[in-house]
Amino acid sequence: MPSTPGTPTGRRRHRVREEALTEILSTGRRLLVEEGPAAVTLRAIAREMGMTAPALYRYYAAHRDLIQALASSLYDELATTLAAARDRHPTSEPGRQLGEVCRELRRWALAHPREFGLLFAKPLTDADTAPGAAAHDPGWRFGGVVLDLMVQLWHHGNIKPPADLDPAWTVQLEEVREHLSGEPVPLEVIYVFVSCWARLYGAVAVEVFGHLDFALTDPAPLFDHTVRDILTALGEPRTAPR
């Protein structure tokens, strides 16, 4: 007779499965860090764990499922890390909180370049966050740490969006507004949010991927300047990185 989740046998099987899933993702991450994304395959993980590939398919039926699960785990880790950085400052100071979050994103990315690449480099379509993908919601949980602080700054009333935005393309920003928990943020302000995120991501990515090595031995001052510009665009000109 098959066991049910509430029975001792069912609970034991659930625990064993969860432990196996944790080990699979841990092994996949180690392969990613040591050898790069091409090394993260079901067959390689099975070999590292002393399993057969068919046995591993009971947990992940395809490579895409594995990468989505790994990406989801990394997004959760990053969201937790950024939330902890945010909480180093009082909620009454969202500008300081956002500055700390920006710096923590850079620190995490520089400490975990292969993980950052899996989440944010393209084309790595198996790790994408398109609607319907398993990593979509975890990706938005990470993004929500940044976006929620931007919304709080908008409430201060100091953001001055461009006055000449074409409504034919600002409608593309509607999906972002859907993740704002009912906040009536104008699309022109969401444009500012997205522009600030693009600057933040660009500043982090260009350093992580080594594209500033030709010019700078220490990109930190440039990053601090970028954060100041972002906070100014969000209506916090007096908030500087510390």
Tab-separated table of C-alpha atoms in Angstrom:
chain	number	residue	atom	x	y	z
A	1	MET	CA	0.000	0.000	0.000
A	2	PRO	CA	1.555	3.355	-1.015
A	3	SER	CA	2.499	5.703	1.809
A	4	THR	CA	0.836	9.094	2.204
A	5	PRO	CA	2.677	12.327	3.064
A	6	GLY	CA	1.295	12.313	6.627
A	7	THR	CA	2.559	8.848	7.558
A	8	PRO	CA	6.033	8.198	9.027
A	9	THR	CA	7.040	6.451	5.812
A	10	GLY	CA	5.698	9.318	3.731
A	11	ARG	CA	7.521	11.910	5.830
A	12	ARG	CA	10.754	9.926	5.586
A	13	ARG	CA	10.467	9.688	1.818
A	14	HIS	CA	9.755	13.413	1.606
A	15	ARG	CA	12.822	14.172	3.751
A	16	VAL	CA	15.024	11.895	1.639
A	17	ARG	CA	13.760	13.556	-1.531
A	18	GLU	CA	14.381	17.054	-0.155
A	19	GLU	CA	17.890	16.082	0.901
A	20	ALA	CA	18.566	14.691	-2.576
A	21	LEU	CA	17.282	17.870	-4.234
A	22	THR	CA	19.504	19.979	-1.972
A	23	GLU	CA	22.542	17.848	-2.844
A	24	ILE	CA	21.766	18.006	-6.559
A	25	LEU	CA	21.626	21.805	-6.513
A	26	SER	CA	24.726	22.039	-4.339
A	27	THR	CA	26.610	19.793	-6.756
A	28	GLY	CA	25.323	21.741	-9.742
A	29	ARG	CA	26.459	25.012	-8.203
A	30	ARG	CA	29.912	23.601	-7.456
A	31	LEU	CA	30.278	22.472	-11.078
A	32	LEU	CA	29.128	25.903	-12.231
A	33	VAL	CA	31.711	27.665	-10.082
A	34	GLU	CA	34.589	25.287	-10.837
A	35	GLU	CA	34.024	24.583	-14.532
A	36	GLY	CA	31.419	26.977	-15.901
A	37	PRO	CA	27.789	26.676	-17.033
A	38	ALA	CA	28.472	24.081	-19.735
A	39	ALA	CA	29.559	21.639	-17.013
A	40	VAL	CA	26.183	21.754	-15.251
A	41	THR	CA	24.484	18.736	-16.815
A	42	LEU	CA	22.310	16.007	-15.379
A	43	ARG	CA	24.851	13.374	-16.375
A	44	ALA	CA	27.747	15.248	-14.731
A	45	ILE	CA	25.812	15.751	-11.501
A	46	ALA	CA	24.777	12.106	-11.433
A	47	ARG	CA	28.411	11.092	-11.861
A	48	GLU	CA	29.541	13.409	-9.052
A	49	MET	CA	26.856	12.028	-6.746
A	50	GLY	CA	27.521	8.396	-7.604
A	51	MET	CA	24.115	7.995	-9.225
A	52	THR	CA	23.007	6.861	-12.638
A	53	ALA	CA	21.605	9.483	-14.983
A	54	PRO	CA	18.178	7.752	-15.134
A	55	ALA	CA	18.023	7.914	-11.318
A	56	LEU	CA	18.572	11.667	-11.448
A	57	TYR	CA	15.760	12.063	-13.964
A	58	ARG	CA	13.332	11.188	-11.164
A	59	TYR	CA	14.153	14.610	-9.726
A	60	TYR	CA	14.660	16.684	-12.873
A	61	ALA	CA	13.278	15.418	-16.149
A	62	ALA	CA	15.318	17.773	-18.320
A	63	HIS	CA	18.349	20.059	-18.232
A	64	ARG	CA	16.070	23.100	-18.340
A	65	ASP	CA	14.295	21.964	-15.172
A	66	LEU	CA	17.637	21.624	-13.392
A	67	ILE	CA	18.886	25.072	-14.451
A	68	GLN	CA	15.571	26.678	-13.540
A	69	ALA	CA	15.764	25.127	-10.065
A	70	LEU	CA	19.363	26.289	-9.636
A	71	ALA	CA	18.467	29.788	-10.826
A	72	SER	CA	15.503	29.896	-8.438
A	73	SER	CA	17.765	28.929	-5.535
A	74	LEU	CA	20.287	31.626	-6.454
A	75	TYR	CA	17.602	34.294	-6.828
A	76	ASP	CA	16.286	33.385	-3.373
A	77	GLU	CA	19.804	33.635	-1.920
A	78	LEU	CA	20.352	36.997	-3.597
A	79	ALA	CA	16.979	38.336	-2.434
A	80	THR	CA	17.754	37.301	1.145
A	81	THR	CA	21.204	38.903	0.940
A	82	LEU	CA	19.840	42.179	-0.410
A	83	ALA	CA	17.011	42.267	2.131
A	84	ALA	CA	19.555	41.877	4.938
A	85	ALA	CA	21.546	44.783	3.478
A	86	ARG	CA	18.387	46.892	3.248
A	87	ASP	CA	17.571	46.218	6.880
A	88	ARG	CA	20.886	47.649	8.079
A	89	HIS	CA	19.225	51.057	7.793
A	90	PRO	CA	15.862	52.271	9.142
A	91	THR	CA	12.776	52.059	6.952
A	92	SER	CA	12.434	55.842	7.254
A	93	GLU	CA	15.518	56.209	5.038
A	94	PRO	CA	14.775	54.344	1.786
A	95	GLY	CA	17.532	56.246	-0.018
A	96	ARG	CA	20.194	54.924	2.340
A	97	GLN	CA	18.588	51.493	2.166
A	98	LEU	CA	18.719	51.473	-1.634
A	99	GLY	CA	22.323	52.658	-1.638
A	100	GLU	CA	23.235	49.760	0.649
A	101	VAL	CA	21.312	47.307	-1.551
A	102	CYS	CA	23.173	48.531	-4.632
A	103	ARG	CA	26.517	48.040	-2.931
A	104	GLU	CA	25.499	44.602	-1.666
A	105	LEU	CA	24.488	43.539	-5.184
A	106	ARG	CA	27.964	44.486	-6.397
A	107	ARG	CA	29.630	42.636	-3.520
A	108	TRP	CA	27.596	39.476	-4.139
A	109	ALA	CA	28.222	39.578	-7.875
A	110	LEU	CA	31.976	40.049	-7.490
A	111	ALA	CA	32.099	37.214	-4.950
A	112	HIS	CA	29.966	34.933	-7.157
A	113	PRO	CA	30.729	35.816	-10.794
A	114	ARG	CA	29.695	32.449	-12.228
A	115	GLU	CA	26.381	32.536	-10.354
A	116	PHE	CA	25.830	36.132	-11.481
A	117	GLY	CA	26.519	35.070	-15.047
A	118	LEU	CA	24.003	32.231	-14.860
A	119	LEU	CA	21.280	34.605	-13.661
A	120	PHE	CA	21.991	37.691	-15.729
A	121	ALA	CA	24.122	36.870	-18.780
A	122	LYS	CA	22.465	36.146	-22.115
A	123	PRO	CA	21.939	33.871	-23.901
A	124	LEU	CA	21.361	31.441	-21.062
A	125	THR	CA	17.785	30.726	-21.964
A	126	ASP	CA	17.399	27.783	-19.585
A	127	ALA	CA	17.768	30.254	-16.708
A	128	ASP	CA	15.386	32.869	-18.098
A	129	THR	CA	12.658	34.567	-16.081
A	130	ALA	CA	10.027	34.866	-18.784
A	131	PRO	CA	6.441	34.433	-17.584
A	132	GLY	CA	5.764	30.739	-17.096
A	133	ALA	CA	9.381	29.847	-16.355
A	134	ALA	CA	10.054	28.303	-12.968
A	135	ALA	CA	12.542	31.053	-12.100
A	136	HIS	CA	10.075	33.845	-12.954
A	137	ASP	CA	8.645	34.360	-9.456
A	138	PRO	CA	11.989	33.986	-7.621
A	139	GLY	CA	13.474	36.493	-10.076
A	140	TRP	CA	10.768	38.979	-9.223
A	141	ARG	CA	11.297	38.371	-5.485
A	142	PHE	CA	14.887	39.465	-5.980
A	143	GLY	CA	13.836	42.415	-8.134
A	144	GLY	CA	11.170	43.356	-5.622
A	145	VAL	CA	13.785	44.269	-3.012
A	146	VAL	CA	15.040	47.016	-5.346
A	147	LEU	CA	11.682	47.950	-6.812
A	148	ASP	CA	9.921	48.336	-3.467
A	149	LEU	CA	12.538	50.844	-2.336
A	150	MET	CA	12.115	52.778	-5.572
A	151	VAL	CA	8.378	52.947	-4.917
A	152	GLN	CA	9.027	54.286	-1.423
A	153	LEU	CA	11.220	57.004	-2.907
A	154	TRP	CA	8.449	57.824	-5.384
A	155	HIS	CA	6.132	58.414	-2.426
A	156	HIS	CA	8.489	61.188	-1.337
A	157	GLY	CA	7.419	63.066	-4.479
A	158	ASN	CA	10.831	64.160	-5.744
A	159	ILE	CA	11.166	62.046	-8.912
A	160	LYS	CA	10.999	64.151	-12.064
A	161	PRO	CA	10.371	61.844	-15.048
A	162	PRO	CA	10.947	63.014	-18.631
A	163	ALA	CA	7.999	64.891	-20.052
A	164	ASP	CA	8.359	63.686	-23.653
A	165	LEU	CA	8.035	59.903	-23.362
A	166	ASP	CA	6.169	58.245	-26.224
A	167	PRO	CA	3.126	56.376	-24.806
A	168	ALA	CA	3.395	53.906	-27.687
A	169	TRP	CA	6.321	52.250	-25.955
A	170	THR	CA	5.796	53.093	-22.296
A	171	VAL	CA	2.966	50.532	-22.330
A	172	GLN	CA	5.749	47.938	-22.339
A	173	LEU	CA	6.250	48.847	-18.695
A	174	GLU	CA	2.808	47.613	-17.682
A	175	GLU	CA	4.194	44.250	-16.531
A	176	VAL	CA	6.431	46.044	-14.048
A	177	ARG	CA	3.422	47.880	-12.633
A	178	GLU	CA	1.665	44.533	-12.145
A	179	HIS	CA	4.332	43.667	-9.565
A	180	LEU	CA	3.792	46.811	-7.481
A	181	SER	CA	0.997	45.439	-5.262
A	182	GLY	CA	-1.593	47.874	-6.545
A	183	GLU	CA	0.596	50.976	-6.285
A	184	PRO	CA	-0.638	53.525	-8.890
A	185	VAL	CA	2.836	54.401	-10.116
A	186	PRO	CA	2.702	56.317	-13.425
A	187	LEU	CA	4.401	54.624	-16.341
A	188	GLU	CA	6.678	57.639	-16.716
A	189	VAL	CA	7.988	57.006	-13.196
A	190	ILE	CA	8.361	53.294	-13.906
A	191	TYR	CA	10.511	54.355	-16.854
A	192	VAL	CA	12.805	56.080	-14.337
A	193	PHE	CA	12.853	52.890	-12.243
A	194	VAL	CA	13.843	50.767	-15.246
A	195	SER	CA	16.453	53.296	-16.372
A	196	CYS	CA	18.005	53.271	-12.890
A	197	TRP	CA	18.022	49.473	-12.836
A	198	ALA	CA	19.715	49.427	-16.254
A	199	ARG	CA	22.440	51.716	-14.925
A	200	LEU	CA	22.892	49.621	-11.793
A	201	TYR	CA	22.997	46.323	-13.676
A	202	GLY	CA	25.311	47.773	-16.298
A	203	ALA	CA	27.744	49.080	-13.688
A	204	VAL	CA	27.849	45.715	-11.926
A	205	ALA	CA	27.985	43.565	-15.052
A	206	VAL	CA	30.720	45.522	-16.815
A	207	GLU	CA	32.932	45.067	-13.751
A	208	VAL	CA	32.070	41.418	-13.079
A	209	PHE	CA	32.701	40.421	-16.691
A	210	GLY	CA	36.032	42.242	-16.733
A	211	HIS	CA	35.155	44.878	-19.299
A	212	LEU	CA	36.665	47.721	-17.271
A	213	ASP	CA	40.051	46.065	-16.853
A	214	PHE	CA	41.460	47.998	-19.808
A	215	ALA	CA	40.917	51.295	-17.987
A	216	LEU	CA	40.530	50.815	-14.232
A	217	THR	CA	42.350	48.829	-11.591
A	218	ASP	CA	39.719	49.836	-8.998
A	219	PRO	CA	36.203	50.430	-10.387
A	220	ALA	CA	34.737	51.097	-6.921
A	221	PRO	CA	34.804	54.933	-7.205
A	222	LEU	CA	33.038	54.740	-10.567
A	223	PHE	CA	30.402	52.458	-9.044
A	224	ASP	CA	29.896	54.860	-6.124
A	225	HIS	CA	29.398	57.694	-8.610
A	226	THR	CA	26.820	55.609	-10.474
A	227	VAL	CA	24.926	54.921	-7.248
A	228	ARG	CA	24.873	58.644	-6.459
A	229	ASP	CA	23.456	59.351	-9.924
A	230	ILE	CA	20.783	56.667	-9.469
A	231	LEU	CA	19.709	58.073	-6.117
A	232	THR	CA	19.610	61.576	-7.571
A	233	ALA	CA	17.353	60.379	-10.388
A	234	LEU	CA	15.098	58.871	-7.726
A	235	GLY	CA	14.864	62.165	-5.847
A	236	GLU	CA	17.565	61.568	-3.208
A	237	PRO	CA	20.425	63.890	-4.261
A	238	ARG	CA	21.837	64.146	-0.743
A	239	THR	CA	22.104	60.383	-0.245
A	240	ALA	CA	25.613	59.204	-1.058
A	241	PRO	CA	27.227	55.777	-0.678
A	242	ARG	CA	29.087	55.188	2.594
